[in-house]
């Protein structure tokens, strides 16, 4: 998949919408990467539009709760974010009521 411009701002906006935001208003990449088990360097490169998430696009869309069309091309609007909570004793996440 070639590099697609515009993915970075959408990733950053959704990470912030999910509540991973630093005091300066920028996405808290470290916390997001730690909780969702990503390499934070990759996320910084995605946000800066230096790379397009190719191998990780399916997992990233699932974790951000967005469609491939929205993430890659800005098609449509993402659904409202539903907060998740780590599952006790496991490695997955569960929807909060």
XYZ file of N, CA, C and O in Angstrom:
388
model
N 0.856 -1.177 0.000
C 0.000 0.000 0.000
C 0.900 1.236 0.000
O 1.793 1.347 0.834
N 0.678 2.169 -0.906
C 1.483 3.386 -0.929
C 1.135 4.290 0.253
O 0.110 4.105 0.901
N 1.996 5.248 0.488
C 1.743 6.204 1.563
C 0.531 7.051 1.185
O 0.440 7.566 0.072
N -0.398 7.180 2.102
C -1.630 7.946 1.870
C -1.606 9.162 2.794
O -1.537 9.015 4.016
N -1.646 10.335 2.203
C -1.640 11.572 2.979
C -2.969 11.765 3.695
O -4.023 11.408 3.169
N -2.920 12.330 4.897
C -4.131 12.651 5.642
C -4.511 11.648 6.708
O -5.397 11.910 7.512
N -3.841 10.507 6.719
C -4.140 9.490 7.738
C -3.738 10.015 9.119
O -4.464 9.848 10.098
N -2.596 10.664 9.196
C -2.055 11.135 10.473
C -3.000 11.996 11.280
O -3.239 11.724 12.467
N -3.561 13.048 10.685
C -4.484 13.882 11.455
C -5.722 13.117 11.933
O -6.241 13.390 13.010
N -6.178 12.139 11.140
C -7.339 11.347 11.574
C -6.968 10.447 12.748
O -7.744 10.307 13.700
N -5.777 9.830 12.707
C -5.320 9.009 13.837
C -5.208 9.881 15.080
O -5.713 9.533 16.155
N -4.561 11.032 14.943
C -4.376 11.925 16.092
C -5.707 12.368 16.680
O -5.896 12.336 17.907
N -6.650 12.752 15.812
C -7.950 13.215 16.299
C -8.690 12.116 17.050
O -9.299 12.362 18.101
N -8.638 10.899 16.529
C -9.368 9.805 17.184
C -8.707 9.423 18.497
O -9.402 9.135 19.486
N -7.388 9.408 18.558
C -6.687 9.096 19.811
C -7.072 10.118 20.878
O -7.353 9.759 22.028
N -7.142 11.386 20.488
C -7.563 12.433 21.429
C -9.022 12.224 21.839
O -9.366 12.318 23.015
N -9.887 11.923 20.868
C -11.302 11.685 21.166
C -11.466 10.522 22.149
O -12.378 10.520 22.976
N -10.578 9.553 22.070
C -10.624 8.394 22.959
C -10.164 8.745 24.376
O -10.271 7.926 25.282
N -9.644 9.956 24.560
C -9.229 10.389 25.890
C -7.739 10.305 26.132
O -7.275 10.586 27.234
N -6.981 9.941 25.129
C -5.524 9.875 25.254
C -4.953 11.197 24.778
O -4.538 11.362 23.639
N -4.955 12.163 25.687
C -4.519 13.521 25.340
C -3.603 14.037 26.442
O -3.855 13.820 27.631
N -2.535 14.698 26.015
C -1.597 15.286 26.959
C -2.110 16.654 27.403
O -3.066 17.180 26.839
N -1.468 17.212 28.394
C -1.877 18.530 28.898
C -1.763 19.614 27.842
O -2.475 20.601 27.887
N -0.846 19.429 26.878
C -0.672 20.436 25.827
C -1.672 20.260 24.678
O -1.614 20.974 23.685
N -2.596 19.294 24.816
C -3.627 19.083 23.814
C -3.249 18.134 22.694
O -4.061 17.851 21.818
N -2.034 17.630 22.704
C -1.596 16.682 21.673
C -1.942 15.259 22.108
O -2.151 14.988 23.283
N -2.004 14.328 21.143
C -2.330 12.944 21.503
C -1.275 12.340 22.430
O -0.086 12.563 22.250
N -1.741 11.601 23.402
C -0.833 10.905 24.320
C -0.492 9.544 23.702
O -1.097 8.520 24.021
N 0.453 9.575 22.794
C 0.847 8.389 22.038
C 1.396 7.308 22.952
O 1.111 6.128 22.779
N 2.168 7.694 23.932
C 2.780 6.713 24.837
C 1.722 5.865 25.532
O 1.789 4.640 25.537
N 0.709 6.506 26.110
C -0.351 5.768 26.807
C -1.154 4.901 25.852
O -1.470 3.753 26.155
N -1.529 5.463 24.700
C -2.294 4.697 23.721
C -1.498 3.479 23.260
O -2.026 2.363 23.216
N -0.240 3.682 22.929
C 0.604 2.581 22.446
C 0.772 1.505 23.510
O 0.724 0.310 23.205
N 0.933 1.908 24.741
C 1.116 0.945 25.823
C -0.146 0.113 26.034
O -0.081 -1.112 26.121
N -1.298 0.748 26.080
C -2.532 0.026 26.343
C -2.917 -0.893 25.191
O -3.379 -2.004 25.404
N -2.709 -0.434 23.956
C -3.130 -1.206 22.791
C -1.997 -2.011 22.155
O -2.186 -2.615 21.102
N -0.834 -2.000 22.787
C 0.313 -2.806 22.360
C 0.799 -2.465 20.947
O 0.905 -3.332 20.084
N 1.085 -1.181 20.731
C 1.688 -0.708 19.490
C 3.086 -0.189 19.784
O 3.382 0.221 20.912
N 3.909 -0.139 18.767
C 5.205 0.522 18.862
C 4.931 2.023 18.761
O 4.415 2.494 17.747
N 5.265 2.768 19.808
C 4.931 4.200 19.814
C 5.623 4.953 18.682
O 5.088 5.932 18.161
N 6.790 4.473 18.241
C 7.483 5.123 17.134
C 6.648 5.058 15.864
O 6.571 6.032 15.104
N 5.998 3.912 15.627
C 5.126 3.790 14.459
C 3.971 4.778 14.533
O 3.616 5.413 13.534
N 3.380 4.908 15.696
C 2.250 5.823 15.835
C 2.685 7.257 15.566
O 1.991 8.004 14.876
N 3.850 7.642 16.091
C 4.352 8.988 15.808
C 4.559 9.184 14.309
O 4.256 10.241 13.767
N 5.051 8.166 13.619
C 5.254 8.269 12.175
C 3.924 8.339 11.432
O 3.804 9.061 10.437
N 2.911 7.601 11.895
C 1.582 7.676 11.275
C 1.005 9.079 11.448
O 0.484 9.671 10.513
N 1.084 9.599 12.680
C 0.517 10.912 12.977
C 1.211 12.000 12.165
O 0.578 12.954 11.724
N 2.511 11.858 11.941
C 3.262 12.843 11.152
C 3.086 12.632 9.646
O 3.664 13.366 8.854
N 2.300 11.629 9.254
C 2.071 11.296 7.840
C 3.360 10.886 7.124
O 3.481 11.061 5.917
N 4.314 10.327 7.870
C 5.532 9.810 7.241
C 5.364 8.372 6.788
O 6.104 7.884 5.955
N 4.379 7.678 7.378
C 4.066 6.289 7.013
C 2.567 6.094 7.058
O 1.869 6.755 7.811
N 2.103 5.149 6.272
C 0.701 4.739 6.324
C 0.655 3.378 7.011
O 1.459 2.506 6.688
N -0.250 3.195 7.980
C -0.335 1.887 8.636
C -0.803 0.829 7.638
O -1.958 0.804 7.262
N 0.102 0.008 7.183
C -0.255 -0.994 6.173
C -0.555 -2.336 6.817
O -1.687 -2.798 6.770
N 0.428 -2.917 7.458
C 0.218 -4.220 8.096
C -0.737 -4.110 9.272
O -1.421 -5.066 9.612
N -0.789 -2.953 9.889
C -1.573 -2.767 11.109
C -2.942 -2.148 10.865
O -3.660 -1.857 11.802
N -3.330 -1.921 9.606
C -4.543 -1.156 9.334
C -5.799 -1.823 9.905
O -6.653 -1.135 10.468
N -5.917 -3.140 9.803
C -7.107 -3.809 10.341
C -7.195 -3.653 11.854
O -8.249 -3.301 12.392
N -6.099 -3.905 12.532
C -6.089 -3.795 13.995
C -6.279 -2.350 14.429
O -7.022 -2.066 15.375
N -5.636 -1.414 13.735
C -5.774 -0.006 14.098
C -7.217 0.463 13.921
O -7.758 1.150 14.789
N -7.846 0.082 12.834
C -9.260 0.445 12.628
C -10.129 -0.121 13.748
O -11.012 0.573 14.261
N -9.880 -1.362 14.134
C -10.657 -1.974 15.214
C -10.420 -1.242 16.538
O -11.375 -0.940 17.264
N -9.167 -0.935 16.836
C -8.851 -0.269 18.108
C -9.380 1.161 18.149
O -9.802 1.641 19.203
N -9.356 1.842 17.011
C -9.890 3.206 16.951
C -11.397 3.228 16.741
O -12.017 4.287 16.806
N -11.982 2.048 16.451
C -13.416 1.912 16.191
C -13.852 2.775 15.007
O -14.827 3.514 15.063
N -13.096 2.651 13.912
C -13.407 3.407 12.693
C -13.349 2.467 11.492
O -12.788 1.377 11.563
N -13.897 2.922 10.371
C -13.849 2.129 9.140
C -12.526 2.374 8.412
O -11.853 3.394 8.634
N -12.196 1.446 7.523
C -11.003 1.614 6.699
C -11.134 2.865 5.827
O -10.172 3.616 5.659
N -12.333 3.080 5.283
C -12.562 4.238 4.429
C -12.315 5.551 5.143
O -11.721 6.479 4.590
N -12.761 5.645 6.394
C -12.547 6.881 7.144
C -11.078 7.055 7.477
O -10.513 8.138 7.283
N -10.443 6.006 7.994
C -9.051 6.124 8.406
C -8.151 6.474 7.234
O -7.326 7.382 7.319
N -8.302 5.760 6.127
C -7.386 5.941 5.007
C -7.737 7.123 4.109
O -6.844 7.792 3.586
N -9.044 7.388 3.918
C -9.436 8.383 2.918
C -10.347 9.484 3.452
O -10.750 10.367 2.696
N -10.735 9.402 4.718
C -11.608 10.419 5.286
C -13.044 10.318 4.820
O -13.793 11.289 4.891
N -13.448 9.135 4.342
C -14.809 8.940 3.842
C -15.799 8.833 4.997
O -15.629 8.022 5.899
N -16.840 9.631 4.929
C -17.873 9.580 5.960
C -17.362 10.129 7.283
O -16.342 10.792 7.353
N -18.103 9.838 8.307
C -17.739 10.273 9.659
C -17.585 9.034 10.523
O -18.324 8.063 10.359
N -16.640 9.060 11.454
C -16.500 7.901 12.336
C -17.665 7.842 13.316
O -18.245 8.877 13.664
N -18.020 6.646 13.754
C -19.081 6.554 14.765
C -18.571 7.118 16.084
O -17.363 7.221 16.290
N -19.478 7.500 16.965
C -19.036 7.970 18.280
C -18.193 6.889 18.959
O -18.475 5.699 18.843
N -17.180 7.313 19.656
C -16.297 6.375 20.342
C -17.016 5.773 21.545
O -17.660 6.487 22.318
N -16.918 4.444 21.701
C -17.457 3.751 22.869
C -16.289 3.379 23.760
O -15.392 2.651 23.347
N -16.304 3.881 24.977
C -15.201 3.644 25.902
C -15.003 2.160 26.155
O -15.959 1.390 26.201
N -13.750 1.776 26.289
C -13.382 0.390 26.539
C -12.646 0.323 27.876
O -12.100 1.307 28.339
N -12.615 -0.847 28.431
C -11.917 -1.068 29.693
C -11.116 -2.352 29.583
O -11.598 -3.334 29.014
N -9.891 -2.367 30.117
C -9.135 -3.620 30.099
C -9.882 -4.727 30.827
O -10.513 -4.498 31.855
N -9.843 -5.929 30.271
C -10.474 -7.084 30.895
C -9.562 -7.581 32.010
O -8.379 -7.808 31.784
N -10.109 -7.740 33.180
C -9.312 -8.197 34.309
C -8.706 -9.559 34.023
O -9.396 -10.483 33.598
N -7.410 -9.659 34.229
C -6.724 -10.935 34.058
C -6.488 -11.329 32.614
O -6.003 -12.400 32.326
N -6.820 -10.459 31.680
C -6.643 -10.805 30.268
C -5.874 -9.727 29.551
O -5.409 -8.763 30.133
N -5.741 -9.903 28.261
C -5.009 -8.930 27.480
C -5.932 -8.136 26.561
O -5.500 -7.260 25.847
N -7.219 -8.464 26.558
C -8.150 -7.790 25.663
C -8.846 -6.630 26.322
O -8.544 -6.236 27.436
N -9.789 -6.061 25.592
C -10.564 -4.948 26.083
C -12.040 -5.292 25.998
O -12.454 -6.072 25.169
N -12.828 -4.699 26.870
C -14.268 -4.927 26.873
C -14.983 -3.591 26.826
O -14.503 -2.603 27.360
N -16.147 -3.559 26.165
C -16.942 -2.323 26.143
C -17.462 -2.031 27.530
O -17.875 -2.928 28.261
N -17.430 -0.780 27.881
C -18.027 -0.346 29.138
C -19.514 -0.148 28.912
O -19.927 0.248 27.831
N -20.322 -0.404 29.910
C -21.783 -0.217 29.741
C -22.140 1.235 29.574
O -21.451 2.115 29.879
